[in-house]
PDB file of C-alpha atoms in Angstrom:
ATOM      1  CA  MET L  13     259.951  29.582 260.803  1.00 44.00           C
ATOM      2  CA  SER L  14     259.045  32.872 263.372  1.00 46.00           C
ATOM      3  CA  LEU L  15     257.397  31.743 266.969  1.00 47.00           C
ATOM      4  CA  PRO L  16     254.012  32.578 267.780  1.00 49.00           C
ATOM      5  CA  THR L  17     252.971  35.816 269.395  1.00 48.00           C
ATOM      6  CA  THR L  18     251.446  33.960 272.507  1.00 47.00           C
ATOM      7  CA  VAL L  19     254.905  31.741 272.379  1.00 47.00           C
ATOM      8  CA  ARG L  20     257.004  34.610 272.542  1.00 51.00           C
ATOM      9  CA  PHE L  21     255.831  36.655 275.142  1.00 49.00           C
ATOM     10  CA  ARG L  22     255.090  33.835 277.391  1.00 51.00           C
ATOM     11  CA  ARG L  23     258.513  33.056 277.004  1.00 50.00           C
ATOM     12  CA  ALA L  24     259.588  36.594 277.833  1.00 52.00           C
ATOM     13  CA  VAL L  25     256.777  36.274 280.980  1.00 51.00           C
ATOM     14  CA  THR L  26     258.540  33.376 282.450  1.00 50.00           C
ATOM     15  CA  ALA L  27     262.105  35.277 282.052  1.00 51.00           C
ATOM     16  CA  VAL L  28     260.725  38.346 283.962  1.00 51.00           C
ATOM     17  CA  VAL L  29     259.872  35.459 286.690  1.00 51.00           C
ATOM     18  CA  LEU L  30     262.895  34.179 286.984  1.00 47.00           C
ATOM     19  CA  SER L  31     265.232  37.266 286.814  1.00 51.00           C
ATOM     20  CA  THR L  32     263.215  38.626 289.198  1.00 51.00           C
ATOM     21  CA  ALA L  33     262.990  36.068 291.891  1.00 46.00           C
ATOM     22  CA  LEU L  34     267.106  35.426 291.354  1.00 42.00           C
ATOM     23  CA  LEU L  35     267.534  39.140 291.669  1.00 50.00           C
ATOM     24  CA  VAL L  36     265.488  39.070 295.201  1.00 49.00           C
ATOM     25  CA  GLY L  37     267.284  36.324 296.519  1.00 44.00           C
ATOM     26  CA  ALA L  38     270.679  37.872 295.603  1.00 43.00           C
ATOM     27  CA  THR L  39     269.429  41.064 297.484  1.00 46.00           C
ATOM     28  CA  ALA L  40     268.632  39.026 299.975  1.00 42.00           C
ATOM     29  CA  CYS L  41     272.193  37.318 300.505  1.00 42.00           C
ATOM     30  CA  GLY L  42     273.867  40.294 300.050  1.00 44.00           C
ATOM     31  CA  SER L  43     272.029  42.373 303.078  1.00 44.00           C
ATOM     32  CA  ASP L  44     272.439  41.429 306.925  1.00 45.00           C
ATOM     33  CA  ALA L  45     271.312  38.069 308.733  1.00 44.00           C
ATOM     34  CA  GLY L  46     268.245  40.289 309.305  1.00 48.00           C
ATOM     35  CA  GLY L  47     267.562  41.912 306.297  1.00 45.00           C
ATOM     36  CA  ALA L  48     268.650  38.631 304.325  1.00 43.00           C
ATOM     37  CA  ARG L  49     266.165  36.797 306.500  1.00 45.00           C
ATOM     38  CA  SER L  50     263.448  39.205 305.711  1.00 44.00           C
ATOM     39  CA  HIS L  51     263.435  39.128 302.171  1.00 43.00           C
ATOM     40  CA  ARG L  52     263.172  35.652 302.315  1.00 44.00           C
ATOM     41  CA  GLU L  53     260.326  35.452 304.260  1.00 42.00           C
ATOM     42  CA  GLU L  54     258.480  37.744 301.922  1.00 50.00           C
ATOM     43  CA  LEU L  55     259.213  35.262 299.154  1.00 49.00           C
ATOM     44  CA  SER L  56     258.216  32.632 300.619  1.00 48.00           C
ATOM     45  CA  SER L  57     254.812  33.740 301.750  1.00 49.00           C
ATOM     46  CA  ALA L  58     254.408  34.849 298.330  1.00 46.00           C
ATOM     47  CA  SER L  59     255.299  31.333 297.241  1.00 50.00           C
ATOM     48  CA  MET L  60     257.119  31.153 293.688  1.00 57.00           C
ATOM     49  CA  GLY L  61     254.411  28.261 292.988  1.00 58.00           C
ATOM     50  CA  GLU L  62     251.952  31.132 292.840  1.00 59.00           C
ATOM     51  CA  LEU L  63     254.410  33.178 290.567  1.00 60.00           C
ATOM     52  CA  ALA L  64     254.982  29.892 288.375  1.00 58.00           C
ATOM     53  CA  ALA L  65     251.173  29.957 288.112  1.00 53.00           C
ATOM     54  CA  LEU L  66     250.987  33.820 287.357  1.00 56.00           C
ATOM     55  CA  ALA L  67     254.040  33.598 284.084  1.00 54.00           C
ATOM     56  CA  ALA L  68     251.369  30.594 283.030  1.00 52.00           C
ATOM     57  CA  ALA L  69     248.891  33.836 282.379  1.00 47.00           C
ATOM     58  CA  GLU L  70     249.434  34.093 278.964  1.00 45.00           C
ATOM     59  CA  PRO L  71     248.423  30.323 277.582  1.00 47.00           C
ATOM     60  CA  VAL L  72     244.787  30.619 279.500  1.00 46.00           C
ATOM     61  CA  ALA L  73     244.774  34.272 278.036  1.00 44.00           C
ATOM     62  CA  ALA L  74     244.839  33.019 274.522  1.00 48.00           C
ATOM     63  CA  GLU L  75     242.259  30.619 274.827  1.00 49.00           C
ATOM     64  CA  ALA L  76     240.030  31.822 273.041  1.00 45.00           C
ATOM     65  CA  ASP L  77     242.918  32.159 270.174  1.00 47.00           C
ATOM     66  CA  GLU L  78     243.688  28.517 270.383  1.00 48.00           C
ATOM     67  CA  LEU L  79     239.875  27.763 270.171  1.00 45.00           C
ATOM     68  CA  ALA L  80     239.993  29.759 267.236  1.00 45.00           C
ATOM     69  CA  ALA L  81     242.571  28.402 265.496  1.00 45.00           C
ATOM     70  CA  ALA L  82     241.001  24.697 265.940  1.00 43.00           C
ATOM     71  CA  THR L  83     237.122  25.829 265.238  1.00 47.00           C
ATOM     72  CA  PRO L  84     236.109  26.555 261.533  1.00 47.00           C
ATOM     73  CA  SER L  85     236.578  29.999 260.111  1.00 56.00           C
ATOM     74  CA  PRO L  86     233.175  31.230 259.797  1.00 56.00           C
ATOM     75  CA  SER L  87     231.952  31.876 256.163  1.00 58.00           C
ATOM     76  CA  THR L  88     229.628  34.753 256.355  1.00 70.00           C
ATOM     77  CA  SER L  89     230.284  38.005 257.172  1.00 77.00           C
ATOM     78  CA  ALA L  90     227.472  38.068 259.923  1.00 79.00           C
ATOM     79  CA  GLU L  91     229.345  35.215 261.535  1.00 82.00           C
ATOM     80  CA  LYS L  92     233.215  36.506 260.970  1.00 81.00           C
ATOM     81  CA  GLN L  93     231.727  39.771 262.970  1.00 86.00           C
ATOM     82  CA  LYS L  94     230.181  37.910 265.528  1.00 89.00           C
ATOM     83  CA  PHE L  95     233.128  35.819 266.089  1.00 90.00           C
ATOM     84  CA  ALA L  96     235.362  38.902 266.092  1.00 91.00           C
ATOM     85  CA  LYS L  97     232.902  40.661 269.132  1.00 95.00           C
ATOM     86  CA  THR L  98     233.167  37.257 270.835  1.00 95.00           C
ATOM     87  CA  ARG L  99     237.077  37.297 271.164  1.00 95.00           C
ATOM     88  CA  PHE L 100     237.398  40.723 271.780  1.00 97.00           C
ATOM     89  CA  VAL L 101     234.870  40.627 274.903  1.00 97.00           C
ATOM     90  CA  ALA L 102     237.562  37.786 275.722  1.00 94.00           C
ATOM     91  CA  ASN L 103     240.653  39.395 275.233  1.00 93.00           C
ATOM     92  CA  ALA L 104     239.161  42.977 276.922  1.00 96.00           C
ATOM     93  CA  GLY L 105     237.467  40.917 279.834  1.00 96.00           C
ATOM     94  CA  LEU L 106     241.398  39.299 280.648  1.00 92.00           C
ATOM     95  CA  ALA L 107     242.775  42.184 280.339  1.00 94.00           C
ATOM     96  CA  ALA L 108     240.517  44.661 282.775  1.00 96.00           C
ATOM     97  CA  GLY L 109     240.122  41.554 285.345  1.00 95.00           C
ATOM     98  CA  ALA L 110     243.771  41.318 285.745  1.00 92.00           C
ATOM     99  CA  THR L 111     244.365  44.786 285.988  1.00 95.00           C
ATOM    100  CA  TYR L 112     241.923  45.583 288.468  1.00 95.00           C
ATOM    101  CA  GLN L 113     242.605  42.562 290.725  1.00 94.00           C
ATOM    102  CA  TRP L 114     246.556  42.974 290.635  1.00 92.00           C
ATOM    103  CA  ILE L 115     247.405  46.646 289.630  1.00 96.00           C
ATOM    104  CA  ILE L 116     244.201  48.733 290.614  1.00 96.00           C
ATOM    105  CA  LYS L 117     243.153  46.486 294.077  1.00 96.00           C
ATOM    106  CA  PRO L 118     245.978  46.151 295.646  1.00 96.00           C
ATOM    107  CA  TYR L 119     247.644  50.275 294.645  1.00 95.00           C
ATOM    108  CA  LYS L 120     244.647  51.320 295.924  1.00 94.00           C
ATOM    109  CA  ALA L 121     245.246  49.296 299.652  1.00 95.00           C
ATOM    110  CA  GLY L 122     248.730  50.802 299.929  1.00 95.00           C
ATOM    111  CA  LYS L 123     250.212  47.433 298.495  1.00 95.00           C
ATOM    112  CA  PHE L 124     253.366  48.884 296.761  1.00 95.00           C
ATOM    113  CA  LYS L 125     254.407  51.628 298.964  1.00 93.00           C
ATOM    114  CA  LYS L 126     257.302  50.963 300.530  1.00 92.00           C
ATOM    115  CA  GLY L 127     257.405  48.947 303.953  1.00 93.00           C
ATOM    116  CA  ALA L 128     254.136  47.696 303.449  1.00 94.00           C
ATOM    117  CA  LYS L 129     253.691  44.014 304.156  1.00 93.00           C
ATOM    118  CA  GLY L 130     253.978  41.830 300.869  1.00 92.00           C
ATOM    119  CA  ARG L 131     254.952  44.529 298.782  1.00 94.00           C
ATOM    120  CA  THR L 132     257.896  42.799 296.758  1.00 93.00           C
ATOM    121  CA  PHE L 133     254.905  39.804 295.873  1.00 91.00           C
ATOM    122  CA  ALA L 134     252.686  42.426 295.008  1.00 93.00           C
ATOM    123  CA  LEU L 135     255.032  44.282 292.668  1.00 94.00           C
ATOM    124  CA  ILE L 136     255.954  41.090 290.804  1.00 91.00           C
ATOM    125  CA  LYS L 137     252.134  40.193 290.229  1.00 89.00           C
ATOM    126  CA  ALA L 138     251.414  44.464 288.917  1.00 92.00           C
ATOM    127  CA  GLY L 139     254.545  43.683 286.679  1.00 91.00           C
ATOM    128  CA  LEU L 140     253.154  40.525 285.709  1.00 89.00           C
ATOM    129  CA  ALA L 141     249.491  41.868 285.354  1.00 90.00           C
ATOM    130  CA  GLY L 142     250.789  44.687 283.461  1.00 92.00           C
ATOM    131  CA  ALA L 143     252.673  43.352 280.751  1.00 89.00           C
ATOM    132  CA  PHE L 144     249.500  40.527 280.299  1.00 90.00           C
ATOM    133  CA  ALA L 145     246.865  43.503 280.066  1.00 92.00           C
ATOM    134  CA  TYR L 146     248.981  45.161 277.310  1.00 94.00           C
ATOM    135  CA  ASN L 147     249.254  42.289 275.635  1.00 92.00           C
ATOM    136  CA  ARG L 148     245.289  41.209 275.856  1.00 92.00           C
ATOM    137  CA  LEU L 149     244.458  44.685 274.994  1.00 96.00           C
ATOM    138  CA  LYS L 150     246.625  44.419 271.740  1.00 96.00           C
ATOM    139  CA  ALA L 151     244.570  41.184 270.704  1.00 94.00           C
ATOM    140  CA  ALA L 152     241.445  42.567 271.675  1.00 96.00           C
ATOM    141  CA  SER L 153     242.379  45.762 269.453  1.00 96.00           C
ATOM    142  CA  VAL L 154     242.758  43.083 266.506  1.00 96.00           C
ATOM    143  CA  ASN L 155     240.012  41.246 267.270  1.00 96.00           C
ATOM    144  CA  ALA L 156     237.993  44.682 266.528  1.00 96.00           C
ATOM    145  CA  LYS L 157     238.659  45.109 263.183  1.00 95.00           C
ATOM    146  CA  GLY L 158     237.039  42.028 262.594  1.00 94.00           C
ATOM    147  CA  ASP L 159     233.750  44.223 263.233  1.00 95.00           C
ATOM    148  CA  PRO L 160     233.321  47.812 260.968  1.00 95.00           C
ATOM    149  CA  LEU L 161     231.310  48.915 264.167  1.00 96.00           C
ATOM    150  CA  LEU L 162     233.623  47.644 266.914  1.00 97.00           C
ATOM    151  CA  SER L 163     236.564  48.798 264.835  1.00 96.00           C
ATOM    152  CA  LYS L 164     235.297  52.133 264.560  1.00 97.00           C
ATOM    153  CA  ALA L 165     234.944  52.362 268.168  1.00 97.00           C
ATOM    154  CA  VAL L 166     238.452  51.032 269.023  1.00 97.00           C
ATOM    155  CA  ALA L 167     240.302  52.555 266.437  1.00 97.00           C
ATOM    156  CA  PRO L 168     240.467  55.840 268.630  1.00 97.00           C
ATOM    157  CA  LEU L 169     241.831  53.818 271.637  1.00 97.00           C
ATOM    158  CA  THR L 170     244.906  52.428 269.799  1.00 96.00           C
ATOM    159  CA  ALA L 171     247.521  55.117 271.302  1.00 96.00           C
ATOM    160  CA  GLY L 172     246.245  54.841 274.761  1.00 97.00           C
ATOM    161  CA  ILE L 173     246.851  50.655 274.780  1.00 97.00           C
ATOM    162  CA  GLU L 174     250.016  51.157 273.099  1.00 97.00           C
ATOM    163  CA  SER L 175     251.013  53.709 275.979  1.00 96.00           C
ATOM    164  CA  LEU L 176     250.644  50.842 278.509  1.00 96.00           C
ATOM    165  CA  LYS L 177     253.508  48.674 276.586  1.00 94.00           C
ATOM    166  CA  GLY L 178     256.646  49.380 279.289  1.00 92.00           C
ATOM    167  CA  LEU L 179     254.174  49.965 282.375  1.00 93.00           C
ATOM    168  CA  GLY L 180     254.637  46.685 283.730  1.00 91.00           C
ATOM    169  CA  SER L 181     258.382  47.080 284.130  1.00 92.00           C
ATOM    170  CA  LYS L 182     257.667  50.269 286.082  1.00 94.00           C
ATOM    171  CA  LEU L 183     255.429  48.363 288.265  1.00 94.00           C
ATOM    172  CA  ARG L 184     257.629  45.651 289.128  1.00 92.00           C
ATOM    173  CA  LYS L 185     260.320  47.639 289.928  1.00 93.00           C
ATOM    174  CA  GLY L 186     257.898  50.008 292.386  1.00 94.00           C
ATOM    175  CA  GLN L 187     258.306  52.864 290.191  1.00 93.00           C
ATOM    176  CA  ALA L 188     254.366  53.191 289.037  1.00 92.00           C
ATOM    177  CA  GLY L 189     253.172  56.360 290.130  1.00 92.00           C
ATOM    178  CA  ASP L 190     249.438  57.417 290.260  1.00 93.00           C
ATOM    179  CA  ALA L 191     249.647  58.942 286.669  1.00 94.00           C
ATOM    180  CA  ASP L 192     250.494  55.263 285.674  1.00 95.00           C
ATOM    181  CA  ILE L 193     247.937  53.015 287.486  1.00 95.00           C
ATOM    182  CA  ASN L 194     245.536  55.701 286.483  1.00 95.00           C
ATOM    183  CA  SER L 195     246.582  55.736 283.045  1.00 95.00           C
ATOM    184  CA  PHE L 196     245.487  51.307 283.154  1.00 95.00           C
ATOM    185  CA  ASP L 197     242.155  52.647 284.471  1.00 95.00           C
ATOM    186  CA  ASP L 198     241.218  55.236 282.140  1.00 97.00           C
ATOM    187  CA  VAL L 199     242.369  52.634 278.895  1.00 97.00           C
ATOM    188  CA  ILE L 200     240.505  49.984 280.302  1.00 97.00           C
ATOM    189  CA  ASN L 201     237.338  51.953 280.665  1.00 97.00           C
ATOM    190  CA  SER L 202     237.753  53.313 277.634  1.00 98.00           C
ATOM    191  CA  VAL L 203     237.699  49.726 275.738  1.00 98.00           C
ATOM    192  CA  LYS L 204     234.862  48.645 278.056  1.00 98.00           C
ATOM    193  CA  GLU L 205     232.459  51.551 276.884  1.00 98.00           C
ATOM    194  CA  ALA L 206     233.468  51.239 273.228  1.00 98.00           C
ATOM    195  CA  GLY L 207     233.141  47.479 273.436  1.00 97.00           C
ATOM    196  CA  LYS L 208     229.735  48.703 275.001  1.00 97.00           C
ATOM    197  CA  SER L 209     228.515  50.822 272.152  1.00 97.00           C
ATOM    198  CA  ALA L 210     229.172  48.431 269.890  1.00 96.00           C
ATOM    199  CA  GLY L 211     227.589  46.035 271.587  1.00 95.00           C
ATOM    200  CA  ALA L 212     230.072  43.585 272.920  1.00 96.00           C
ATOM    201  CA  PRO L 213     230.198  44.626 276.329  1.00 97.00           C
ATOM    202  CA  VAL L 214     233.266  43.172 278.530  1.00 97.00           C
ATOM    203  CA  THR L 215     233.028  42.029 281.918  1.00 96.00           C
ATOM    204  CA  ASP L 216     235.713  41.538 284.142  1.00 96.00           C
ATOM    205  CA  LYS L 217     237.519  38.113 284.195  1.00 94.00           C
ATOM    206  CA  VAL L 218     239.907  37.471 286.402  1.00 90.00           C
ATOM    207  CA  PRO L 219     242.399  34.733 285.432  1.00 73.00           C
ATOM    208  CA  SER L 220     242.743  33.729 289.191  1.00 63.00           C
ATOM    209  CA  THR L 221     246.049  31.240 290.180  1.00 59.00           C
ATOM    210  CA  SER L 222     243.606  28.198 290.537  1.00 49.00           C
ATOM    211  CA  GLN L 223     242.342  28.716 286.898  1.00 43.00           C
ATOM    212  CA  LEU L 224     246.513  29.142 285.761  1.00 38.00           C
ATOM    213  CA  SER L 225     247.046  25.888 287.843  1.00 36.00           C
ATOM    214  CA  GLY L 226     244.336  23.879 286.162  1.00 33.00           C
ATOM    215  CA  GLY L 227     242.277  24.058 289.459  1.00 35.00           C
TER     216      GLY L 227
END
């Protein structure tokens, strides 16, 4: 039996967190005493507990999917369309919130620049947020198919959403530039506009670390 998409994504994100932490740790050990101390201090301030919470973002983002599975399937056409819009808004909102909080905002603040304080942690969070946002946008595009008007509005955005697929990795590695950041911003804004035009306005919903850890 194949694993559900949410489970596969969760394991992939967790693996990214662990491999990134190990890679940074190995780099620190291979540096001179001063460099190693600098890396350790940066990772310490980052808090591995917060990284673990970020790795749990997918289960929280999938809350709407889990609730849907536990809720009786809507029977009428009107109910199905309303249900589709609700799930679209939830997924698109999480994608927008994560993108702004962990990609757009820190990028504008210069957190991704070489030499910036806390850069390593900011890039790790941005990488996770990038993968998270892509996954939620993909889910939102599927949700949109349940409502004719929403489906028509979102259909032209499929290619744009797909173009974000590998940007999470670029962000994590510190290789993303203005064009990459703008791609996230443009796609999120386009999804919001599509939702608004179809009667499904999207509001940013940041999956904060306190929410992710159950606080």
